XYZ file of C-alpha atoms in Angstrom:
737
model
C 8.662 -86.379 25.361
C 8.011 -90.038 24.599
C 10.171 -93.006 25.486
C 10.291 -93.791 21.756
C 12.084 -90.500 21.040
C 14.701 -91.112 23.712
C 15.210 -94.733 22.680
C 15.625 -93.941 18.981
C 18.019 -91.034 19.503
C 20.216 -92.826 22.021
C 20.304 -95.997 19.907
C 21.274 -93.818 16.957
C 24.092 -92.281 18.991
C 25.543 -95.688 19.863
C 25.303 -96.768 16.232
C 27.053 -93.662 14.871
C 29.833 -93.771 17.466
C 30.471 -97.480 16.873
C 30.540 -97.002 13.097
C 33.018 -94.140 13.441
C 35.263 -96.176 15.728
C 35.347 -98.880 13.081
C 36.288 -96.381 10.371
C 39.003 -94.971 12.613
C 40.525 -98.382 13.335
C 40.606 -99.085 9.606
C 42.293 -95.740 8.905
C 44.911 -96.338 11.617
C 45.691 -99.692 10.050
C 46.084 -98.080 6.615
C 47.910 -94.797 7.327
C 50.621 -93.582 9.676
C 49.451 -92.062 12.940
C 51.050 -88.721 12.019
C 49.145 -88.475 8.718
C 47.735 -84.967 8.316
C 43.975 -84.691 8.595
C 41.474 -81.839 8.438
C 39.222 -79.786 6.204
C 40.958 -77.925 3.355
C 41.978 -74.267 3.720
C 40.637 -73.543 7.180
C 42.297 -72.260 10.320
C 39.599 -73.942 12.416
C 40.810 -77.576 12.231
C 37.666 -79.736 12.544
C 35.463 -76.776 13.423
C 32.701 -78.342 15.532
C 35.165 -80.285 17.664
C 37.599 -77.355 17.873
C 34.987 -74.736 18.714
C 33.234 -76.750 21.416
C 36.194 -78.515 23.043
C 39.281 -76.583 21.973
C 40.823 -79.810 20.622
C 43.015 -79.191 17.560
C 42.810 -82.185 15.253
C 45.823 -82.069 12.925
C 46.828 -85.731 12.562
C 45.097 -89.068 12.413
C 46.270 -89.829 15.947
C 44.642 -86.599 17.158
C 41.218 -88.080 16.305
C 41.492 -90.548 19.164
C 40.789 -87.972 21.871
C 37.556 -86.477 20.444
C 36.358 -89.969 19.531
C 36.825 -91.062 23.148
C 35.088 -87.858 24.222
C 32.110 -88.723 21.997
C 31.929 -92.248 23.453
C 31.926 -90.715 26.923
C 28.939 -88.531 26.068
C 26.675 -91.504 25.312
C 24.034 -91.919 28.056
C 22.829 -95.309 29.330
C 20.468 -97.266 27.085
C 16.744 -96.864 27.719
C 15.569 -99.959 29.597
C 12.377 -101.154 31.229
C 9.061 -99.354 31.322
C 10.292 -96.075 32.737
C 12.776 -93.463 31.615
C 13.690 -89.935 32.628
C 11.665 -87.596 30.365
C 14.420 -85.013 30.080
C 16.309 -83.619 27.125
C 19.747 -84.032 28.702
C 20.512 -87.613 27.601
C 19.219 -86.907 24.084
C 21.358 -83.784 23.773
C 24.441 -85.722 24.853
C 23.736 -88.548 22.409
C 23.130 -85.968 19.682
C 26.378 -84.144 20.384
C 28.287 -87.440 20.357
C 26.893 -88.173 16.908
C 27.741 -84.693 15.599
C 31.367 -85.106 16.717
C 31.468 -88.496 15.011
C 29.905 -87.223 11.804
C 32.665 -84.618 11.636
C 35.284 -87.328 12.188
C 33.646 -89.458 9.473
C 33.878 -86.577 7.026
C 37.514 -85.906 7.909
C 38.285 -89.569 7.226
C 36.391 -89.389 3.939
C 38.501 -86.401 2.838
C 41.663 -88.292 3.809
C 40.692 -91.393 1.832
C 38.922 -89.651 -1.068
C 40.548 -86.218 -1.410
C 38.688 -85.515 -4.673
C 35.232 -86.458 -3.375
C 34.313 -82.823 -2.727
C 34.980 -79.884 -5.028
C 36.291 -77.032 -2.823
C 34.657 -74.256 -4.846
C 31.632 -72.001 -4.501
C 29.859 -73.815 -7.331
C 29.833 -77.540 -8.166
C 31.077 -78.825 -11.503
C 27.889 -80.453 -12.714
C 29.211 -81.435 -16.144
C 32.035 -83.369 -14.479
C 29.598 -84.996 -12.068
C 31.075 -83.128 -9.083
C 27.889 -82.177 -7.220
C 29.175 -81.841 -3.659
C 31.138 -78.851 -2.381
C 31.869 -80.208 1.108
C 32.987 -77.981 3.992
C 33.237 -74.276 3.195
C 36.808 -73.042 3.301
C 37.645 -69.880 5.228
C 37.503 -67.684 2.118
C 33.889 -68.695 1.534
C 33.123 -68.356 5.242
C 34.387 -64.765 5.314
C 32.606 -63.828 2.115
C 29.294 -65.430 3.011
C 29.465 -64.746 6.739
C 29.240 -61.021 6.036
C 25.696 -61.588 4.762
C 24.712 -62.929 8.177
C 26.228 -59.765 9.689
C 24.403 -57.204 7.580
C 21.101 -59.082 7.617
C 20.935 -59.835 3.898
C 20.899 -63.516 4.927
C 18.511 -63.839 7.890
C 19.349 -67.505 8.488
C 19.619 -70.939 6.887
C 17.537 -74.034 6.309
C 19.475 -77.285 6.684
C 17.577 -79.721 4.473
C 18.214 -83.460 4.636
C 16.739 -86.128 2.387
C 14.598 -85.563 -0.691
C 11.084 -84.389 -1.518
C 8.475 -86.747 -3.047
C 9.193 -85.201 -6.456
C 11.256 -82.473 -8.111
C 8.326 -80.038 -8.322
C 7.820 -80.056 -4.554
C 11.581 -79.757 -4.008
C 11.699 -76.701 -6.283
C 8.683 -75.064 -4.637
C 10.057 -75.397 -1.092
C 13.556 -74.216 -1.965
C 12.391 -71.257 -4.030
C 10.165 -70.133 -1.164
C 13.238 -70.078 1.092
C 15.138 -68.181 -1.606
C 12.363 -65.584 -1.751
C 12.861 -65.119 1.977
C 16.632 -64.670 1.387
C 17.649 -67.745 3.413
C 20.530 -70.067 2.582
C 19.614 -73.705 1.946
C 22.233 -76.219 3.124
C 21.566 -79.676 1.627
C 22.714 -83.134 2.717
C 21.661 -86.804 2.777
C 19.449 -88.810 0.427
C 16.080 -90.555 0.503
C 14.734 -93.315 -1.726
C 17.882 -93.293 -3.835
C 17.948 -89.585 -4.638
C 18.877 -86.269 -3.071
C 17.207 -82.876 -2.934
C 20.112 -81.497 -4.981
C 19.562 -84.005 -7.790
C 15.852 -83.158 -7.787
C 16.629 -79.446 -8.071
C 19.017 -80.028 -10.953
C 16.334 -82.081 -12.729
C 13.972 -79.127 -12.230
C 16.457 -76.721 -13.840
C 17.438 -74.938 -10.606
C 20.975 -73.544 -10.320
C 22.839 -74.685 -7.222
C 25.932 -73.492 -5.363
C 26.921 -70.834 -2.846
C 26.097 -68.133 -5.391
C 22.397 -69.048 -5.428
C 22.379 -69.896 -1.699
C 21.539 -73.556 -2.425
C 24.616 -75.299 -1.037
C 25.125 -79.016 -1.891
C 27.202 -80.078 1.114
C 27.140 -83.840 0.555
C 25.077 -86.979 -0.153
C 25.101 -88.447 3.370
C 23.638 -87.409 6.709
C 27.183 -86.991 8.028
C 27.744 -84.073 5.623
C 25.026 -82.105 7.424
C 27.729 -81.442 10.032
C 29.209 -78.876 7.616
C 26.234 -76.612 8.329
C 26.947 -76.710 12.066
C 30.644 -76.152 11.420
C 29.793 -73.078 9.344
C 27.654 -71.716 12.182
C 30.334 -72.318 14.825
C 33.061 -70.758 12.696
C 30.859 -67.689 12.261
C 30.718 -67.376 16.044
C 34.513 -67.535 16.293
C 35.332 -65.481 13.192
C 32.851 -62.652 13.596
C 31.831 -62.857 17.247
C 35.230 -63.346 18.804
C 34.046 -66.404 20.798
C 37.065 -68.421 21.895
C 37.489 -72.103 20.987
C 36.439 -74.373 23.827
C 33.865 -71.945 25.247
C 31.031 -74.283 24.323
C 28.357 -72.415 26.279
C 28.983 -69.163 24.435
C 29.279 -70.941 21.099
C 25.908 -72.668 21.496
C 24.142 -69.623 22.937
C 25.579 -67.461 20.174
C 24.076 -69.798 17.597
C 20.721 -69.932 19.349
C 20.503 -66.148 19.603
C 22.187 -65.005 16.373
C 22.326 -67.742 13.740
C 18.711 -68.392 12.829
C 18.741 -71.907 11.465
C 16.516 -74.959 11.440
C 16.405 -78.455 9.938
C 13.899 -79.822 7.433
C 13.819 -83.628 7.308
C 12.262 -84.803 4.052
C 11.662 -88.535 4.094
C 11.826 -91.392 6.572
C 13.667 -90.410 9.739
C 15.742 -93.346 10.960
C 17.934 -93.492 14.042
C 20.917 -91.784 12.337
C 18.782 -88.847 11.208
C 17.046 -88.804 14.584
C 20.233 -88.503 16.589
C 21.443 -85.778 14.218
C 18.217 -83.871 14.924
C 18.858 -84.278 18.649
C 22.363 -82.929 18.084
C 21.016 -79.817 16.328
C 18.804 -79.051 19.327
C 22.026 -78.277 21.236
C 22.440 -75.305 18.893
C 18.848 -74.187 19.373
C 18.039 -75.398 15.842
C 14.644 -77.186 15.664
C 13.760 -79.965 13.213
C 10.572 -80.073 11.158
C 9.695 -83.290 9.334
C 7.171 -84.197 6.652
C 6.633 -87.638 8.225
C 4.927 -88.944 11.339
C 7.775 -89.003 13.858
C 7.642 -88.567 17.650
C 7.653 -84.880 18.538
C 9.556 -82.885 21.146
C 7.464 -79.849 21.957
C 8.126 -76.888 24.327
C 9.865 -76.087 26.498
C 13.607 -76.531 26.663
C 16.545 -75.498 24.498
C 15.014 -74.137 21.297
C 13.010 -70.928 21.195
C 9.787 -72.859 20.601
C 9.241 -76.495 19.579
C 12.240 -78.800 19.165
C 10.938 -81.487 16.781
C 7.703 -81.046 14.808
C 6.118 -83.819 12.711
C 3.688 -84.109 9.807
C 4.401 -80.665 8.364
C 2.874 -80.418 4.893
C 5.134 -79.378 2.055
C 2.932 -76.358 1.366
C 3.438 -75.164 4.958
C 7.069 -76.264 5.403
C 8.668 -72.865 4.834
C 6.225 -70.732 6.836
C 6.020 -73.232 9.702
C 9.830 -73.504 9.872
C 10.444 -69.775 10.228
C 7.663 -69.559 12.826
C 9.083 -72.387 14.957
C 12.583 -70.897 14.774
C 11.266 -67.470 15.722
C 12.721 -65.986 12.559
C 11.367 -62.838 10.942
C 11.674 -62.753 7.168
C 10.336 -60.351 4.570
C 9.065 -61.418 1.173
C 9.133 -58.540 -1.274
C 5.732 -58.431 -2.953
C 6.666 -57.011 -6.333
C 4.385 -57.641 -9.273
C 6.681 -59.111 -11.898
C 6.452 -62.556 -13.541
C 9.824 -63.758 -12.189
C 10.731 -64.642 -8.608
C 12.631 -61.911 -6.774
C 15.059 -61.792 -3.843
C 18.734 -61.627 -2.747
C 19.110 -65.379 -3.174
C 19.087 -64.897 -6.959
C 21.908 -62.339 -6.930
C 24.542 -64.991 -7.582
C 22.595 -66.756 -10.304
C 24.415 -66.991 -13.630
C 22.951 -66.719 -17.108
C 25.319 -68.867 -19.135
C 25.574 -69.129 -22.904
C 23.133 -72.007 -23.275
C 20.588 -70.165 -21.108
C 20.973 -66.743 -22.768
C 18.164 -65.108 -24.723
C 19.458 -61.531 -25.159
C 21.942 -59.123 -23.602
C 23.138 -55.538 -23.483
C 26.442 -53.967 -22.439
C 29.468 -56.038 -21.546
C 31.546 -54.524 -24.346
C 29.075 -55.684 -26.999
C 26.816 -52.636 -26.756
C 26.606 -49.631 -24.446
C 24.764 -50.000 -21.129
C 24.685 -46.975 -18.824
C 22.992 -46.204 -15.498
C 22.301 -42.826 -13.930
C 20.264 -41.577 -10.966
C 19.421 -37.880 -10.851
C 17.430 -35.775 -8.446
C 14.382 -34.013 -9.913
C 11.825 -31.452 -8.759
C 8.627 -32.877 -7.337
C 6.496 -31.567 -10.200
C 8.824 -32.857 -12.910
C 8.186 -36.604 -12.486
C 5.344 -39.037 -11.850
C 5.776 -41.629 -9.132
C 5.664 -45.204 -10.387
C 5.902 -44.237 -14.033
C 8.063 -46.663 -16.040
C 8.894 -45.707 -19.608
C 10.408 -48.127 -22.110
C 11.611 -45.902 -24.929
C 12.593 -48.133 -27.815
C 12.396 -51.857 -28.656
C 11.574 -54.227 -25.776
C 12.758 -57.824 -25.428
C 9.629 -58.988 -27.233
C 10.989 -57.270 -30.333
C 14.249 -59.225 -30.183
C 15.264 -62.621 -31.492
C 17.151 -65.161 -29.397
C 20.838 -64.227 -29.324
C 20.295 -60.532 -30.067
C 22.204 -57.704 -28.383
C 20.830 -54.223 -27.736
C 21.952 -50.964 -26.086
C 20.279 -49.785 -22.899
C 20.235 -46.718 -20.696
C 18.648 -46.841 -17.227
C 17.744 -43.315 -16.160
C 16.119 -42.992 -12.735
C 14.715 -39.678 -11.564
C 13.945 -39.310 -7.887
C 12.314 -36.552 -5.856
C 11.639 -36.051 -2.190
C 11.591 -33.373 0.475
C 14.548 -35.035 2.189
C 16.402 -35.930 -1.013
C 19.847 -34.400 -1.651
C 22.231 -34.618 -4.631
C 24.745 -36.365 -2.318
C 22.382 -39.330 -2.176
C 22.404 -39.916 -5.951
C 25.444 -42.244 -6.068
C 24.161 -44.220 -3.057
C 20.890 -44.891 -4.852
C 22.674 -45.581 -8.135
C 24.803 -48.221 -6.459
C 21.669 -50.204 -5.582
C 20.808 -50.819 -9.258
C 23.349 -53.642 -9.530
C 21.927 -55.624 -6.607
C 18.277 -55.000 -7.352
C 18.387 -56.103 -10.984
C 20.364 -59.185 -9.920
C 17.594 -60.047 -7.458
C 15.316 -60.883 -10.432
C 15.393 -64.606 -11.139
C 16.854 -65.271 -14.574
C 18.466 -61.835 -14.962
C 22.196 -61.311 -14.488
C 23.744 -57.863 -13.919
C 27.475 -57.140 -13.890
C 29.302 -53.840 -13.401
C 28.048 -50.345 -12.671
C 27.839 -46.861 -14.141
C 28.678 -46.892 -17.877
C 30.208 -50.395 -17.953
C 27.120 -52.382 -16.979
C 26.165 -55.696 -18.536
C 22.704 -57.257 -18.397
C 22.021 -60.846 -19.529
C 18.434 -62.088 -19.878
C 17.730 -65.813 -19.728
C 15.361 -67.843 -21.857
C 13.584 -68.929 -18.669
C 12.816 -65.302 -17.779
C 11.410 -64.670 -21.259
C 9.256 -67.794 -20.987
C 7.784 -66.447 -17.760
C 6.870 -63.192 -19.494
C 9.732 -60.889 -18.456
C 9.920 -57.463 -20.146
C 12.213 -54.479 -19.612
C 9.403 -52.732 -17.781
C 9.856 -55.260 -14.978
C 13.272 -53.731 -14.266
C 11.588 -50.385 -13.737
C 8.887 -51.935 -11.533
C 11.567 -53.495 -9.310
C 13.658 -50.315 -9.037
C 10.603 -48.202 -8.191
C 9.337 -50.612 -5.527
C 12.681 -51.254 -3.851
C 13.775 -47.608 -3.851
C 10.574 -46.772 -1.980
C 10.937 -49.768 0.329
C 14.583 -49.140 1.214
C 14.749 -45.336 0.981
C 11.211 -44.271 1.771
C 12.340 -41.642 4.249
C 14.020 -39.526 1.578
C 12.003 -40.407 -1.518
C 8.481 -39.394 -2.446
C 8.643 -40.084 -6.167
C 10.593 -42.467 -8.395
C 10.313 -42.482 -12.191
C 12.282 -44.912 -14.360
C 13.107 -44.581 -18.046
C 14.681 -47.468 -19.967
C 16.160 -46.390 -23.301
C 17.032 -48.874 -26.016
C 17.613 -46.588 -29.003
C 21.323 -46.239 -29.714
C 21.270 -42.432 -30.077
C 19.374 -41.981 -26.791
C 21.755 -44.285 -24.928
C 24.755 -42.358 -26.292
C 23.269 -39.041 -25.088
C 22.584 -40.479 -21.639
C 26.118 -41.903 -21.502
C 27.700 -38.521 -22.243
C 25.566 -36.904 -19.530
C 26.324 -39.680 -17.055
C 30.094 -39.548 -17.557
C 30.088 -35.828 -16.777
C 28.155 -36.571 -13.561
C 30.524 -39.405 -12.571
C 33.538 -37.119 -13.058
C 32.059 -34.389 -10.859
C 31.176 -36.865 -8.100
C 34.570 -38.589 -8.115
C 36.508 -35.337 -7.991
C 34.428 -34.138 -5.062
C 35.027 -37.260 -2.967
C 38.706 -37.550 -3.961
C 39.359 -33.927 -2.990
C 37.794 -34.215 0.463
C 40.185 -34.500 3.400
C 39.683 -35.324 7.040
C 40.521 -31.721 7.861
C 37.578 -30.520 5.725
C 34.936 -31.908 8.069
C 34.176 -31.762 11.779
C 32.004 -34.875 11.727
C 33.089 -38.459 11.125
C 30.632 -41.383 11.134
C 30.487 -44.691 12.939
C 29.472 -48.000 11.453
C 28.337 -50.619 13.946
C 26.770 -53.090 11.507
C 29.340 -55.709 12.459
C 28.789 -55.431 16.197
C 26.258 -58.235 15.978
C 29.270 -60.501 15.353
C 32.137 -58.464 16.868
C 30.638 -56.678 19.894
C 33.716 -54.539 20.698
C 34.365 -53.363 17.151
C 33.596 -49.755 16.225
C 34.404 -48.751 12.668
C 34.944 -45.001 12.268
C 34.641 -43.651 8.737
C 36.241 -40.401 7.632
C 36.743 -38.861 4.177
C 40.239 -40.407 4.054
C 39.504 -43.656 5.920
C 36.761 -45.662 4.197
C 34.981 -48.462 6.043
C 36.953 -51.688 6.458
C 34.431 -53.680 4.418
C 34.793 -51.360 1.422
C 31.036 -50.813 1.239
C 30.888 -47.466 3.051
C 32.694 -44.192 2.466
C 32.101 -40.949 4.360
C 29.437 -39.766 1.916
C 27.623 -43.097 2.178
C 27.551 -42.880 5.964
C 26.357 -39.290 5.870
C 23.521 -40.313 3.561
C 22.744 -43.392 5.648
C 22.444 -41.305 8.804
C 20.125 -38.820 7.182
C 18.018 -41.639 5.777
C 17.948 -43.525 9.092
C 18.973 -41.344 12.089
C 18.798 -44.283 14.513
C 20.733 -46.679 12.277
C 24.295 -48.031 12.414
C 25.935 -44.889 10.984
C 26.009 -42.263 13.701
C 27.777 -38.886 13.592
C 30.987 -38.534 15.609
C 32.185 -35.053 16.485
C 35.964 -35.139 16.064
C 36.655 -32.715 18.877
C 40.202 -31.797 19.912
C 42.965 -33.239 17.707
C 45.282 -35.246 19.963
C 47.713 -36.404 17.260
C 47.459 -35.201 13.625
C 50.118 -37.645 12.389
C 48.684 -40.815 13.907
C 45.111 -39.564 13.483
C 43.562 -39.390 16.940
C 40.800 -37.117 18.231
C 39.223 -36.747 21.667
C 35.659 -36.837 20.367
C 36.320 -40.058 18.467
C 37.897 -41.645 21.548
C 34.882 -40.722 23.672
C 32.512 -42.232 21.108
C 34.570 -45.412 20.684
C 34.778 -45.946 24.450
C 31.019 -45.668 24.787
C 30.145 -47.684 21.653
C 32.517 -50.526 22.623
C 31.048 -50.605 26.135
C 34.377 -49.588 27.620
C 36.382 -52.319 25.886
C 38.311 -49.856 23.656
C 39.515 -46.521 25.047
C 41.117 -45.054 21.918
C 42.661 -45.811 18.538
C 44.509 -44.145 15.676
C 43.188 -43.731 12.142
C 46.560 -43.515 10.391
C 48.694 -46.152 12.109
C 48.919 -49.919 12.165
C 51.899 -49.919 14.529
C 50.584 -47.759 17.362
C 47.064 -48.468 18.679
C 45.401 -49.133 15.299
C 41.657 -49.104 14.673
C 39.774 -52.226 15.737
C 39.106 -54.823 13.046
C 36.100 -57.041 12.365
C 35.877 -60.160 10.238
C 34.270 -58.238 7.361
C 37.353 -56.272 6.295
C 38.383 -56.442 2.624
C 42.117 -56.531 3.440
C 44.458 -56.952 6.396
C 47.839 -55.236 6.566
C 50.743 -56.611 8.609
C 54.274 -55.468 9.420
C 57.274 -57.102 7.732
C 60.147 -55.972 10.011
C 62.967 -57.555 7.983
C 61.876 -55.525 4.953
C 61.220 -52.382 7.006
C 57.805 -52.339 5.395
C 54.296 -53.667 5.417
C 52.235 -56.097 3.371
C 48.513 -56.402 2.819
C 46.347 -59.315 1.731
C 42.777 -59.316 0.445
C 40.167 -61.901 1.388
C 40.018 -63.299 -2.173
C 43.640 -64.467 -1.966
C 43.842 -67.915 -0.351
C 47.616 -68.410 -0.400
C 50.452 -67.910 2.061
C 51.857 -64.443 2.787
C 55.232 -63.118 3.991
C 53.903 -62.516 7.516
C 53.469 -66.288 7.857
C 49.669 -66.243 7.934
C 46.954 -66.533 5.313
C 44.110 -64.021 5.266
C 41.858 -66.482 7.082
C 44.369 -66.965 9.899
C 44.950 -63.226 10.212
C 41.223 -62.588 10.391
C 40.829 -65.282 13.022
C 43.644 -63.822 15.124
C 42.629 -60.168 15.098
C 39.226 -59.949 13.411
C 36.925 -60.167 16.433
C 36.975 -56.470 17.306
C 40.492 -56.128 18.698
C 43.060 -53.373 18.245
C 46.163 -55.339 17.300
C 49.419 -53.343 16.957
C 51.283 -54.487 13.873
C 48.071 -55.408 12.050
C 45.038 -53.527 10.795
C 42.013 -54.178 8.629
C 41.158 -51.824 5.792
C 39.362 -51.527 2.457
C 40.972 -51.893 -0.961
C 40.276 -48.239 -1.756
C 41.906 -47.070 1.472
C 45.297 -48.373 0.296
C 45.723 -45.437 -2.082
C 44.041 -42.782 0.055
C 46.575 -40.146 1.098
C 46.459 -40.881 4.808
C 46.794 -44.677 4.603
C 49.131 -45.591 7.526
C 50.484 -42.033 7.327
C 51.758 -42.325 10.897
C 53.960 -45.266 9.869
C 55.331 -43.710 6.686
C 52.364 -44.170 4.366
C 51.962 -46.237 1.220
C 55.723 -46.035 0.541
C 55.977 -48.789 3.171
C 53.999 -51.250 1.009
C 56.382 -54.006 -0.083
C 54.063 -56.951 -0.826
C 50.494 -57.667 -1.869
C 48.793 -60.433 -3.875
C 49.032 -60.025 -7.628
C 45.251 -60.068 -8.012
C 44.943 -57.061 -5.694
C 47.933 -55.244 -7.168
C 46.456 -55.474 -10.648
C 43.043 -54.357 -9.433
C 44.412 -51.057 -8.084
C 47.267 -50.673 -10.615
C 46.031 -47.358 -12.000
C 45.899 -45.795 -8.535
C 49.308 -47.211 -7.584
C 50.802 -45.733 -10.755
C 49.238 -42.368 -9.929
C 50.665 -42.507 -6.394
C 54.130 -43.194 -7.784
C 53.916 -40.268 -10.208
C 52.634 -37.853 -7.557
C 55.309 -38.849 -5.029
C 58.342 -39.031 -7.296
C 58.580 -42.825 -7.269
C 58.410 -43.868 -10.930
C 57.637 -47.549 -11.358
C 56.254 -47.901 -7.820
C 53.785 -50.561 -8.992
C 56.652 -52.813 -10.123
C 58.544 -52.271 -6.868
C 55.838 -54.037 -4.854
C 56.487 -57.774 -4.636
C 53.734 -60.361 -4.956
C 53.435 -64.141 -4.644
C 55.193 -64.652 -7.974
C 58.308 -63.155 -6.324
C 57.962 -64.929 -2.998
C 55.841 -65.606 0.062
C 58.469 -65.062 2.771
C 60.420 -61.990 3.817
C 63.659 -63.762 2.887
C 62.376 -64.426 -0.633
C 61.142 -60.909 -1.369
C 63.956 -58.862 0.224
C 66.432 -59.323 -2.682
C 63.711 -58.232 -5.105
C 63.024 -55.087 -3.075
C 66.755 -54.321 -2.990
C 67.050 -54.840 -6.728
C 64.128 -52.513 -7.429
C 65.305 -49.892 -4.940
C 62.082 -49.937 -2.955
C 61.744 -46.721 -0.891
C 60.819 -48.630 2.303
C 64.394 -49.902 2.612
C 65.787 -46.369 3.052
C 63.067 -45.112 5.411
C 63.403 -44.769 9.185
C 62.998 -48.070 11.054
C 59.357 -49.155 11.217
C 59.770 -50.142 14.856
C 61.834 -48.174 17.295
C-alpha cells in the first residue's frame, strides 16, 4: 500500500470532518438545539451512526457527540519519508468520513426538507430525481429480496461514465445479473442517473436503479441500507459494530464502482467502504490496495475497463451471479420486474379489463406434448397497430416423471414474475385477471409473443428441472379460443381453491418448515400448516409440499407433528423437537394459534404483525404497506425492529394477510372475533373474506365493526367506536388473565 494512498485518504478524512463541523456550527446558529433531526420514516435514527455506535440522534444537539467521535477517529497526518503501511489508519479516516457524510445528509434534510422525494420512484417530470434514504417500508420490502436470493447484492456507483451509452451498458449488465445499482455523486457536471435518463432507462427502486443523491455524501445511504438490513433481518443489536461489519462482509455482497476522477473526498469514502468489506473498482489510474486485509480479495482496483467493470467487480467481491441465457431480443432478469410500461411507451396490450387474458398450467402425459414447442395460435404483435388491444390465453402443458397435479398452481404462479423479467414487458395480475402491456421499445427490438413462450419454457426447466421433462406453451389470441380456455381455467381454479380451503391441520400428519429467512434471522423457524400459511404470504402448505418434493434438501423440510400437546393453542411435540434443532437450541417451543402465549417466532419478512390492545380486549394487525401510526403505539417498522429478528414475543406475532381469515387464526386467544383494528387498505383488500367470516359466525356487519385509521390511531380513540358498533371482542373473556 503506497504512501500516496494513505496520504490522500487521511487528508480527505480531515477535509470531510472539518467541512461537517462548519455545517454543524452554521445549523446551531440557525436552529434551536432541540430541533428534531433524522431521516424520514425510520426507526433507525441515523442508521450508520446508530448501528455502529448505538448513538440515537434525535435532535440537532445530539449530532455533537457523533461528530466529536468522528474527529477522534482521525489518525495523525502522514509526514516525512516513512509511514506505517497498514490499513488501520485508513479505515479509521474512512469511518470518520462516513459518519460525517451521514451528518451532512441529515443537515441537508433539515434545511431542505423537499430536496429528496421519499418514494420508490422519482418524479422526473417535476425534476425530482433523488429519492434519498430508503424509509423502513422500502427497506422491509426490498430487504426480503436479499433474504431469498433474488437480489444477490448491490453495486454502489459514484460519478458518471464517459457517455450515456457506456452508462447504459454497465448498468444493464448489472440488471441482467439481478443486482441493485445504488447511484450517487457527479463527474464533469453530470451524474450517472442523468445519463441513464438520457438513454431512455427507467430508474427507481422498482427497476433496481436507485438514484440516492447527486453528491458523494449521499452514497452513505447505501451503507445505511446495508446496516439496517443487518439489524432488521439479522437481529444484530445497535452498537455491536463488529457483528454489523462482519455481517455485511459475509452476507451483503456489495462493491463500489468509481467512474471518473477520484479526489480525496471520494478516496476517503472508498476507504470507509473497506470497513464493510466492500471493495472499490475505478476506471481511472488511482493507487491500488491489493490483498490481503479486510475485503475478501482486493480492496481498491484501478484502471478497470468499462467492458470489464461488471465481471471484474463481481469477481473481486467474491459474488456468484447467474445470467439467464435465453434467446430473445430483449434483455431478461429480475431487475426488470418493476419496470413500468406507461401510456407514452405503450405499443399494445391485452387483459386489464379491456380484453380477456387468462393463464393456465396443466399436467399432461409425456407423449401428448413436445418439449420446447411454442405455438402462437392467432394474430401476433406484428399484425397489430400501435395502440391496439387483443385477447390472450397462455396455456402451458407440462409433463415429467416427478410431476404431480398439486404442482400446477405453483408453476402457474411463476408466470407473473417470468413475463415481468422481460425488458419492456409489464405483467399485472394472475389467473383470469392478467394484464400484459408491451412497450414500443420491445417491439423495436423485435419482440414477438413467441418470446413469452421461449422464456416460460427455459425458466420452467431451469427452476423446476427436477420435476419437469417437457414444457409446451400455447399462446392463443383468437377471442373464441381465449373464451374456451377461460371457462376451462375457472373450473380448475375453483377445484384448487376448494381443496386448499377445506384442508385443516387435523387432516395431515406432516407440516413443513421454511428457513429461507434464517440467513437474516438465524433463530427464526417458520412452520407452515394447512391453516397457518407462511408469515411472508408467499408459501402455503401445498407450496411447501411441492417445494420439498422439487428440492428435498431445500428450505422447506417436512415436520412430523407427533403428539398433540395443546389442540387449542396449537402445539405438537414433533414440531417442538424440530424447532429446537433448527433454531440451534434458541427456541424450545411455540404455539401456532396464539399471540399471547409463546407465539411463533417472527422474521422481518412477515406481511403483517398483530399486537394486543388490552384496553379494547382485542387485537390489531398492521401490514407492511401501511406507514402510519397504530393503536399499539408503534408503526409496522418499529414493530418489526422490536420483534422481527427471530424472537417469540408474547403479545405480538407475525403472520400473512391470508392467515387473518383462516379458521385457526389466534384461535387460542379467541380467534378473529378479537380483531378490533387494521389499516383501511388491508381491511378493503380482504373485505370479501371478512364478510364471509361474519356471515358464518353470526356476526353480521363484522367488516364495519373493525376500526381503522379513519376512526383513530389510539385505543382511546377507537374504543367508543367499538362500543357503538357492538364489537364482539368487548363481551369476550379478558384477553389477559
